Amino acid sequence: MTTRAHLRQMTVDDVPAVLELERALFPLDAWSEGMLRDELAETATRHYVVAESTETDPPAGAEAGSGAGGSILGYAGLRFVPPEGDVQTMAVAEPAWGRGIGRALLTELLAQAEARGVTHVFLEVRSDNPRAQDLYTRFGFEAIGVRRGYYKGADAIVMRRVADGEGEGQR
C-alpha cells in the first residue's frame, strides 16, 4: 500500500511541522530549530525535501504538522560536496511507514546527488533501527564502520553507496 504524497523542497515554513515530527521520532537526539534553519540556509551545499500528503485524510496519527501545504509525512536532507555527499537526515511519520515514503525520499536524495556529481554517498543509521538499515541496503548502501555511542542509547552504523562504475561492491 502506498500513501499518496508528493515531494517538494523544504522551506522555512515547514520548520515547525518538521520539528514536531523530528521530536516524535527522535526524542533523545532531535535536531534543534537552529540546526534545521542553519541547514536550510546552506543552499549551495544542501538539498532538503518534505513528503506532503495529497490525501484529504492522511494516515491516522500522521497529522504531525502542516507546513506550506498539507500534512508533512516525512522529510530528508542531503549535504553535497562532490564527489562526496551525506544523507544528513531522513524520517517518515510512523503511521506512514511501509507506504513508500522513505523509498521516495531516498530516491530523490540520490537523484540530487547524481545530478550534482556526487559518486560516494555516506550516512549514519542507528544500530537499533533495522527498518532503516534494510531500506539503505536495498538502495546499495553497505556498512563500512561503526561509531560507538554516536546516538544517545545506540551506536551508528556508517554506510556508503558508491555510484555504478565508481568502485567495488556496487550493485
CSV table of C-alpha atoms in Angstrom, one decimal:
chain,number,residue,atom,x,y,z
A,1,MET,CA,0.0,0.0,0.0
A,2,THR,CA,1.3,3.5,-0.8
A,3,THR,CA,0.2,6.8,0.7
A,4,ARG,CA,-0.4,9.5,-1.8
A,5,ALA,CA,2.2,12.1,-1.3
A,6,HIS,CA,4.3,14.4,-3.3
A,7,LEU,CA,7.8,15.6,-2.6
A,8,ARG,CA,8.8,19.3,-2.7
A,9,GLN,CA,11.6,21.4,-1.4
A,10,MET,CA,11.5,22.1,2.3
A,11,THR,CA,11.1,25.7,3.2
A,12,VAL,CA,11.4,27.6,6.5
A,13,ASP,CA,7.6,27.5,6.7
A,14,ASP,CA,7.9,23.7,7.2
A,15,VAL,CA,10.2,24.0,10.2
A,16,PRO,CA,7.5,23.8,12.9
A,17,ALA,CA,5.9,20.7,11.3
A,18,VAL,CA,9.3,19.0,10.6
A,19,LEU,CA,10.5,19.7,14.2
A,20,GLU,CA,7.3,18.2,15.6
A,21,LEU,CA,7.9,15.0,13.6
A,22,GLU,CA,11.6,15.1,14.5
A,23,ARG,CA,10.8,15.2,18.2
A,24,ALA,CA,8.2,12.5,18.0
A,25,LEU,CA,10.6,10.1,16.1
A,26,PHE,CA,13.9,11.0,17.7
A,27,PRO,CA,13.1,12.2,21.2
A,28,LEU,CA,16.7,11.7,22.5
A,29,ASP,CA,18.5,13.0,19.5
A,30,ALA,CA,16.1,15.5,17.9
A,31,TRP,CA,17.6,18.4,15.9
A,32,SER,CA,17.1,21.9,17.3
A,33,GLU,CA,15.2,24.6,15.4
A,34,GLY,CA,18.5,26.4,15.0
A,35,MET,CA,20.2,23.3,13.5
A,36,LEU,CA,17.4,22.8,11.0
A,37,ARG,CA,17.3,26.5,10.0
A,38,ASP,CA,21.1,26.6,9.6
A,39,GLU,CA,20.9,23.5,7.2
A,40,LEU,CA,18.1,25.1,5.1
A,41,ALA,CA,20.2,28.3,4.8
A,42,GLU,CA,23.1,26.4,3.3
A,43,THR,CA,21.6,26.2,-0.2
A,44,ALA,CA,24.9,25.9,-2.0
A,45,THR,CA,25.6,22.5,-0.4
A,46,ARG,CA,22.3,21.2,0.9
A,47,HIS,CA,19.0,19.9,-0.5
A,48,TYR,CA,16.1,19.3,1.8
A,49,VAL,CA,12.7,17.9,0.8
A,50,VAL,CA,9.4,17.1,2.5
A,51,ALA,CA,6.9,14.4,1.6
A,52,GLU,CA,3.5,16.1,1.8
A,53,SER,CA,0.2,14.2,1.9
A,54,THR,CA,-2.0,14.7,-1.1
A,55,GLU,CA,-4.9,12.8,0.6
A,56,THR,CA,-7.7,14.7,2.3
A,57,ASP,CA,-7.4,12.2,5.1
A,58,PRO,CA,-3.8,11.3,5.8
A,59,PRO,CA,-3.0,8.1,7.7
A,60,ALA,CA,-4.2,8.2,11.3
A,61,GLY,CA,-1.6,9.9,13.5
A,62,ALA,CA,0.2,11.4,10.5
A,63,GLU,CA,-1.1,14.9,11.2
A,64,ALA,CA,2.4,15.7,12.6
A,65,GLY,CA,2.0,19.1,11.2
A,66,SER,CA,1.2,21.2,8.3
A,67,GLY,CA,3.9,23.2,6.5
A,68,ALA,CA,3.3,25.3,3.4
A,69,GLY,CA,0.6,22.9,2.3
A,70,GLY,CA,-0.8,19.6,3.5
A,71,SER,CA,0.3,17.2,6.2
A,72,ILE,CA,4.1,16.5,6.4
A,73,LEU,CA,4.6,12.7,6.3
A,74,GLY,CA,8.4,12.8,6.1
A,75,TYR,CA,11.5,14.7,5.3
A,76,ALA,CA,15.1,14.2,4.2
A,77,GLY,CA,18.2,16.2,3.6
A,78,LEU,CA,21.4,15.8,1.6
A,79,ARG,CA,24.8,17.6,2.0
A,80,PHE,CA,26.8,17.5,-1.2
A,81,VAL,CA,30.4,18.4,-1.8
A,82,PRO,CA,31.3,16.4,-4.9
A,83,PRO,CA,32.4,13.8,-5.2
A,84,GLU,CA,31.0,13.0,-1.8
A,85,GLY,CA,27.6,13.5,-0.1
A,86,ASP,CA,25.9,12.7,3.1
A,87,VAL,CA,22.3,11.9,3.9
A,88,GLN,CA,22.0,14.3,6.8
A,89,THR,CA,18.6,13.2,8.0
A,90,MET,CA,15.6,11.2,6.9
A,91,ALA,CA,12.4,10.4,8.7
A,92,VAL,CA,8.8,9.2,8.0
A,93,ALA,CA,5.9,9.6,10.3
A,94,GLU,CA,5.2,6.2,11.9
A,95,PRO,CA,1.6,5.8,10.6
A,96,ALA,CA,3.0,6.2,7.1
A,97,TRP,CA,5.7,3.5,7.5
A,98,GLY,CA,5.7,0.8,4.8
A,99,ARG,CA,3.9,3.0,2.3
A,100,GLY,CA,6.8,4.0,0.0
A,101,ILE,CA,7.5,7.4,1.5
A,102,GLY,CA,11.1,6.6,2.7
A,103,ARG,CA,11.8,5.0,-0.7
A,104,ALA,CA,10.6,8.1,-2.5
A,105,LEU,CA,12.6,10.4,-0.2
A,106,LEU,CA,15.8,8.4,-0.6
A,107,THR,CA,15.3,8.2,-4.4
A,108,GLU,CA,15.0,12.0,-4.5
A,109,LEU,CA,18.2,12.4,-2.5
A,110,LEU,CA,20.2,10.0,-4.6
A,111,ALA,CA,18.9,11.7,-7.8
A,112,GLN,CA,20.0,15.1,-6.5
A,113,ALA,CA,23.4,13.6,-5.5
A,114,GLU,CA,23.9,12.2,-9.0
A,115,ALA,CA,22.8,15.5,-10.6
A,116,ARG,CA,25.4,17.3,-8.6
A,117,GLY,CA,28.3,14.9,-9.4
A,118,VAL,CA,28.3,13.0,-6.1
A,119,THR,CA,29.6,9.5,-6.6
A,120,HIS,CA,30.0,8.5,-2.9
A,121,VAL,CA,27.1,8.9,-0.5
A,122,PHE,CA,27.5,8.3,3.2
A,123,LEU,CA,25.1,8.1,6.1
A,124,GLU,CA,24.8,7.1,9.7
A,125,VAL,CA,21.9,4.9,10.9
A,126,ARG,CA,21.1,3.9,14.4
A,127,SER,CA,22.2,0.3,15.2
A,128,ASP,CA,18.8,-0.3,16.7
A,129,ASN,CA,16.9,0.7,13.5
A,130,PRO,CA,16.7,-2.4,11.3
A,131,ARG,CA,13.9,-1.0,9.2
A,132,ALA,CA,16.1,2.0,8.0
A,133,GLN,CA,19.1,-0.3,7.6
A,134,ASP,CA,17.1,-2.6,5.3
A,135,LEU,CA,16.0,0.4,3.2
A,136,TYR,CA,19.5,1.7,2.8
A,137,THR,CA,20.8,-1.8,1.9
A,138,ARG,CA,18.1,-2.2,-0.8
A,139,PHE,CA,19.5,1.0,-2.3
A,140,GLY,CA,23.0,-0.3,-2.5
A,141,PHE,CA,24.4,1.1,0.7
A,142,GLU,CA,27.0,-1.1,2.5
A,143,ALA,CA,28.1,-0.9,6.2
A,144,ILE,CA,31.7,0.3,6.4
A,145,GLY,CA,32.1,1.0,10.1
A,146,VAL,CA,30.6,1.8,13.5
A,147,ARG,CA,30.6,4.9,15.5
A,148,ARG,CA,30.3,3.8,19.2
A,149,GLY,CA,27.9,5.9,21.2
A,150,TYR,CA,27.1,8.3,18.3
A,151,TYR,CA,23.5,8.4,19.3
A,152,LYS,CA,22.0,8.5,22.8
A,153,GLY,CA,21.5,4.9,23.6
A,154,ALA,CA,22.8,3.4,20.3
A,155,ASP,CA,25.8,3.2,18.1
A,156,ALA,CA,25.8,4.5,14.5
A,157,ILE,CA,26.4,2.2,11.6
A,158,VAL,CA,28.3,4.1,8.9
A,159,MET,CA,27.1,3.2,5.4
A,160,ARG,CA,28.3,4.1,2.0
A,161,ARG,CA,26.9,3.9,-1.5
A,162,VAL,CA,29.2,4.2,-4.5
A,163,ALA,CA,27.7,5.1,-7.9
A,164,ASP,CA,27.8,2.5,-10.6
A,165,GLY,CA,31.3,2.2,-12.1
A,166,GLU,CA,32.9,4.0,-9.3
A,167,GLY,CA,34.1,1.2,-7.1
A,168,GLU,CA,33.8,-2.4,-5.9
A,169,GLY,CA,30.8,-3.9,-4.3
A,170,GLN,CA,28.3,-1.7,-6.1
A,171,ARG,CA,25.0,-3.4,-7.1
